[in-house]
Each structure stands twice: as C-alpha cells, then as structure tokens.
Amino acid sequence: MIDIEFVDVKRITYQTFPIQLAKDVKTATFDIQKQKHGKHSFAHCPGMINYAELGYIIPAWVDIHILANKAGVAHYIGSGHRGEKGYDSARDMDPTFLDGIVNLEDDIPAKALLFPSPWGIFSKENISALLLPAVYHSTFLDDLYVVPGVVDYHKFHTANFICMPKRRCEIHIKAGDPLLHVIPMWNKDMKAGYGPGEDSQVDLHLNQIPTQEKQYYRKYMQLKKKFDLEEMQK
C-alpha cells in the first residue's frame, strides 16, 4: 500500500530523473571528505546522517541557470535561453516575503524565483511532508536560499522549487542534481514538557554511550526508519 505518491503530471520526467530515496543519494560531503581526510567524517555524527537519509530527494528535472549581480538576476532552464520543451519557465514572486530572512550581499537586487515542478505529491489524510532544501546533498546553497515549508499533500499537491540568490553568483544546477528533500510525517497531536531532569534522566544523559566502540549509536540506539519507493503501475 502506497502512503505518499510522487506523480509526474508532465509525464516526461519519471523515466529520466525519478524520485530517489534519500539514503541512496550520495551527500555532497562524501567525495570532498574522502579526498581531504581519507574518510567520510560526516557519517560519524548520528544526527547528521540520520537526517540526510530520511525520506526522499526530488532531483532537478531540467538544467537550471541563475546569474546574479548588481545589474540584476537572470535565469533560464534547459540548455539554451529558449527554455526546455515541456517544462515551465520560472516566474518572479514578490520578494518581500523573504525580508528579514535573506540578507543580500554585493548590492544584488531582491529576486524571488519560482520554478514550477513537474511533480505533484498526493498523500493520505494523516500524512504531511516537510519540503526542504537538500542541505546535505545540494552544492549550491551557499549562494542560493531555498524556501522550506510544510505542506499538507492530502488536498494541496504542489511541490515547487522557490529560491532567491543571496550574493553575486553564477549557478548551474544540472538535471538530476539533488534539488529538494521531502520528509513525510504523521499528522497527530503531540504534547511536550520541559523542566529539571530527574536523577535517572541525568544519569542516562551523561552515560548514553558507555564504551569506546565505534558507531555505538548506529549499532545499538538508532531507531530504524523505513522508507520505500517503487514505480507505480497505472
């Protein structure tokens, strides 16, 4: 039984640049850390690798080009300025919704861009999803702010790529590059509390990893989170 569906409403993307399991997508840190340190240090931090492997990655469905300088912000999709057949070009948004969030540099003008996605997302009523920048997978986030959000995909099915250049830059996102990170979550009530720890809680917190065994958290403490993915037959 499928809980969340990624539906290619253009019917031109799912065979070439399909949705991917996040755990199957190499992080942007992997090759750099291997070359620089001889090992992938990222994987030794349980919180980071846990987050990187949650849910699904939406790859770029087309080449995205963005050029920003003080003269303005230019953008196009595809391999030429005429765009790419079948896909919608980006459209401008009123950038004031990002005032106070994005601090622009190099005197570039504020330019918020919406790149329409070919993917519609449909879910069960009790499932929503975080639609996030692919923080540990994308390589362009130093220069480009990507707008995150929570979407209730039971009734609203859009998953667009919304962004704003932060400084003078020239960005080329290749088709197939990790673009957005989708993390489904259950819709249910939750109540939190705060206060001083009891003795047993303090002791447990101070002695969470009692040995020097490597990757103790992953081996003995990490909860399994299973995400599956299959091509739907319709």
Short mmCIF file of C-alpha atoms in Angstrom, two decimals:
data_model
loop_
_atom_site.label_atom_id
_atom_site.label_comp_id
_atom_site.label_asym_id
_atom_site.label_seq_id
_atom_site.Cartn_x
_atom_site.Cartn_y
_atom_site.Cartn_z
CA MET A 1 0.00 0.00 0.00
CA ILE A 2 1.40 3.38 -1.01
CA ASP A 3 1.17 6.19 1.57
CA ILE A 4 2.59 9.06 -0.48
CA GLU A 5 2.66 9.35 -4.28
CA PHE A 6 5.01 11.43 -6.41
CA VAL A 7 3.05 11.96 -9.62
CA ASP A 8 4.72 13.22 -12.78
CA VAL A 9 1.99 15.50 -14.12
CA LYS A 10 4.09 16.26 -17.23
CA ARG A 11 4.71 12.57 -17.92
CA ILE A 12 8.21 13.38 -19.18
CA THR A 13 10.34 13.20 -16.02
CA TYR A 14 9.70 9.96 -14.16
CA GLN A 15 11.75 7.78 -16.51
CA THR A 16 14.82 10.04 -16.74
CA PHE A 17 15.05 11.82 -13.37
CA PRO A 18 12.82 9.85 -10.96
CA ILE A 19 12.29 10.47 -7.28
CA GLN A 20 15.03 8.87 -5.16
CA LEU A 21 15.33 7.51 -1.66
CA ALA A 22 17.42 9.99 0.32
CA LYS A 23 19.56 7.17 1.72
CA ASP A 24 20.58 6.23 -1.83
CA VAL A 25 21.77 9.74 -2.76
CA LYS A 26 25.41 10.49 -2.04
CA THR A 27 25.87 13.51 0.23
CA ALA A 28 27.83 16.49 -1.04
CA THR A 29 30.34 15.81 1.73
CA PHE A 30 31.34 12.33 0.64
CA ASP A 31 33.96 12.86 -2.08
CA ILE A 32 35.36 16.05 -0.53
CA GLN A 33 35.93 14.48 2.90
CA LYS A 34 37.33 11.28 1.42
CA GLN A 35 39.86 13.28 -0.59
CA LYS A 36 40.73 15.73 2.20
CA HIS A 37 40.70 13.46 5.26
CA GLY A 38 40.83 9.94 3.86
CA LYS A 39 37.46 9.10 5.39
CA HIS A 40 33.87 10.29 5.42
CA SER A 41 33.69 12.07 8.79
CA PHE A 42 30.08 13.12 8.22
CA ALA A 43 28.83 9.60 8.82
CA HIS A 44 30.19 9.56 12.40
CA CYS A 45 27.67 12.19 13.56
CA PRO A 46 24.42 10.24 14.09
CA GLY A 47 22.13 13.26 13.92
CA MET A 48 23.51 14.37 10.57
CA ILE A 49 23.45 11.03 8.82
CA ASN A 50 20.02 10.27 10.31
CA TYR A 51 18.66 13.48 8.79
CA ALA A 52 20.40 13.03 5.44
CA GLU A 53 18.87 9.58 4.95
CA LEU A 54 15.28 10.47 5.85
CA GLY A 55 12.60 10.44 3.19
CA TYR A 56 13.06 11.28 -0.46
CA ILE A 57 15.02 13.50 -2.83
CA ILE A 58 13.46 15.33 -5.77
CA PRO A 59 16.21 15.74 -8.38
CA ALA A 60 16.29 18.71 -10.71
CA TRP A 61 14.06 17.82 -13.66
CA VAL A 62 15.88 20.20 -16.02
CA ASP A 63 19.07 22.28 -16.06
CA ILE A 64 18.55 25.47 -14.03
CA HIS A 65 20.73 28.52 -14.70
CA ILE A 66 20.85 31.58 -12.44
CA LEU A 67 23.17 34.59 -12.82
CA ALA A 68 23.05 37.33 -10.18
CA ASN A 69 24.97 40.59 -9.94
CA LYS A 70 24.20 44.21 -9.12
CA ALA A 71 22.78 44.69 -12.62
CA GLY A 72 20.05 42.15 -11.91
CA VAL A 73 19.18 38.46 -11.78
CA ALA A 74 18.89 36.44 -14.98
CA HIS A 75 17.63 32.88 -15.17
CA TYR A 76 16.57 30.23 -17.65
CA ILE A 77 16.01 26.49 -17.81
CA GLY A 78 17.32 23.91 -20.23
CA SER A 79 20.33 24.01 -22.47
CA GLY A 80 19.51 27.29 -24.17
CA HIS A 81 17.84 30.61 -23.45
CA ARG A 82 14.70 29.43 -25.27
CA GLY A 83 13.98 27.07 -22.38
CA GLU A 84 13.23 23.39 -22.44
CA LYS A 85 10.29 21.84 -24.28
CA GLY A 86 7.60 20.58 -21.95
CA TYR A 87 8.73 22.41 -18.81
CA ASP A 88 7.51 25.75 -17.48
CA SER A 89 9.96 28.62 -17.10
CA ALA A 90 10.46 30.23 -13.71
CA ARG A 91 8.29 33.13 -12.70
CA ASP A 92 9.03 36.05 -10.42
CA MET A 93 7.48 36.31 -6.97
CA ASP A 94 7.09 39.35 -4.76
CA PRO A 95 10.38 39.13 -2.81
CA THR A 96 9.10 40.98 0.26
CA PHE A 97 8.07 37.70 1.91
CA LEU A 98 11.78 36.97 2.40
CA ASP A 99 12.61 40.33 4.01
CA GLY A 100 14.21 39.60 7.36
CA ILE A 101 15.20 36.09 6.27
CA VAL A 102 17.64 36.58 3.40
CA ASN A 103 20.42 39.15 3.79
CA LEU A 104 21.58 40.15 0.34
CA GLU A 105 25.22 40.89 -0.49
CA ASP A 106 27.14 42.58 -3.33
CA ASP A 107 24.30 45.05 -3.99
CA ILE A 108 22.26 42.48 -5.90
CA PRO A 109 18.52 43.19 -6.14
CA ALA A 110 15.97 41.03 -4.33
CA LYS A 111 14.65 38.44 -6.76
CA ALA A 112 12.46 35.55 -5.64
CA LEU A 113 12.01 32.83 -8.26
CA LEU A 114 9.51 30.00 -8.52
CA PHE A 115 10.49 27.10 -10.77
CA PRO A 116 7.31 25.03 -11.39
CA SER A 117 7.87 21.37 -10.65
CA PRO A 118 6.50 18.54 -12.79
CA TRP A 119 5.89 16.60 -9.58
CA GLY A 120 2.57 16.61 -7.78
CA ILE A 121 2.52 14.96 -4.37
CA PHE A 122 -0.52 13.08 -3.09
CA SER A 123 -0.73 11.59 0.39
CA LYS A 124 -3.11 10.02 2.83
CA GLU A 125 -5.02 12.39 5.08
CA ASN A 126 -2.85 11.65 8.10
CA ILE A 127 0.45 12.41 6.32
CA SER A 128 2.03 15.79 5.63
CA ALA A 129 5.55 16.47 4.44
CA LEU A 130 8.42 18.81 5.06
CA LEU A 131 9.58 20.23 1.72
CA LEU A 132 13.14 21.35 2.38
CA PRO A 133 16.38 22.34 0.68
CA ALA A 134 18.58 19.27 0.32
CA VAL A 135 21.01 20.62 2.92
CA TYR A 136 23.42 17.68 2.91
CA HIS A 137 23.08 16.84 -0.78
CA SER A 138 23.00 20.08 -2.79
CA THR A 139 26.13 22.05 -3.63
CA PHE A 140 24.63 25.48 -4.42
CA LEU A 141 23.15 26.51 -1.08
CA ASP A 142 25.95 28.92 -0.15
CA ASP A 143 24.73 31.24 -2.90
CA LEU A 144 21.05 30.36 -3.15
CA TYR A 145 18.41 30.48 -0.43
CA VAL A 146 15.83 27.74 -0.96
CA VAL A 147 12.46 28.29 0.69
CA PRO A 148 11.37 25.44 3.02
CA GLY A 149 7.88 24.62 4.19
CA VAL A 150 5.38 22.06 5.46
CA VAL A 151 2.69 21.00 3.02
CA ASP A 152 -0.49 19.01 3.67
CA TYR A 153 -0.50 16.95 0.50
CA HIS A 154 -3.89 15.35 1.12
CA LYS A 155 -5.59 18.34 -0.52
CA PHE A 156 -2.77 20.52 -1.93
CA HIS A 157 -0.36 18.80 -4.27
CA THR A 158 2.25 21.35 -5.41
CA ALA A 159 6.00 20.93 -4.79
CA ASN A 160 7.72 23.86 -6.49
CA PHE A 161 11.34 25.00 -6.19
CA ILE A 162 11.31 28.53 -4.74
CA CYS A 163 14.61 30.33 -4.25
CA MET A 164 16.47 33.65 -4.03
CA PRO A 165 20.12 34.41 -4.88
CA LYS A 166 21.95 35.75 -1.81
CA ARG A 167 25.02 37.27 -3.45
CA ARG A 168 26.76 37.73 -6.79
CA CYS A 169 26.89 34.26 -8.27
CA GLU A 170 26.58 32.09 -11.33
CA ILE A 171 24.76 28.85 -10.63
CA HIS A 172 24.20 25.89 -12.90
CA ILE A 173 22.07 23.13 -11.36
CA LYS A 174 22.26 20.14 -13.66
CA ALA A 175 19.26 17.95 -14.36
CA GLY A 176 19.46 15.05 -11.94
CA ASP A 177 21.24 17.01 -9.20
CA PRO A 178 19.60 16.81 -5.73
CA LEU A 179 17.19 19.73 -5.51
CA LEU A 180 14.59 19.24 -2.75
CA HIS A 181 14.36 16.97 0.31
CA VAL A 182 10.91 15.59 1.15
CA ILE A 183 10.41 14.22 4.67
CA PRO A 184 6.93 12.77 5.31
CA MET A 185 5.50 12.98 8.81
CA TRP A 186 2.40 11.70 10.57
CA ASN A 187 -0.31 14.18 11.47
CA LYS A 188 -1.09 13.52 15.12
CA ASP A 189 -1.35 15.52 18.30
CA MET A 190 1.74 15.84 20.44
CA LYS A 191 2.31 17.42 23.82
CA ALA A 192 5.76 18.45 25.08
CA GLY A 193 7.02 19.27 28.55
CA TYR A 194 10.12 20.93 30.00
CA GLY A 195 11.77 21.17 33.38
CA PRO A 196 14.63 19.84 35.54
CA GLY A 197 15.78 16.30 34.97
CA GLU A 198 15.20 13.51 37.47
CA ASP A 199 18.27 11.68 38.76
CA SER A 200 17.72 8.72 36.46
CA GLN A 201 17.35 11.02 33.42
CA VAL A 202 20.53 12.94 34.25
CA ASP A 203 22.47 9.69 34.75
CA LEU A 204 21.18 8.32 31.45
CA HIS A 205 22.03 11.54 29.61
CA LEU A 206 25.59 11.58 30.97
CA ASN A 207 26.19 7.92 30.18
CA GLN A 208 24.46 7.43 26.84
CA ILE A 209 27.48 5.81 25.17
CA PRO A 210 29.22 3.67 27.81
CA THR A 211 32.04 2.27 25.63
CA GLN A 212 34.52 3.44 23.01
CA GLU A 213 33.06 1.11 20.41
CA LYS A 214 32.84 2.83 17.04
CA GLN A 215 29.39 3.85 15.78
CA TYR A 216 27.78 2.78 19.06
CA TYR A 217 24.72 4.93 18.44
CA ARG A 218 24.07 3.48 14.98
CA LYS A 219 24.56 -0.11 16.17
CA TYR A 220 22.63 -0.08 19.44
CA MET A 221 20.48 3.05 19.76
CA GLN A 222 19.35 4.33 16.37
CA LEU A 223 15.70 3.67 15.60
CA LYS A 224 15.05 2.17 12.20
CA LYS A 225 13.09 4.40 9.84
CA LYS A 226 11.92 2.62 6.73
CA PHE A 227 11.08 4.47 3.53
CA ASP A 228 10.29 2.51 0.39
CA LEU A 229 9.95 3.64 -3.19
CA GLU A 230 8.54 1.95 -6.28
CA GLU A 231 7.33 2.96 -9.70
CA MET A 232 3.55 2.97 -9.74
CA GLN A 233 1.72 0.95 -12.37
CA LYS A 234 -1.41 2.76 -13.57
#
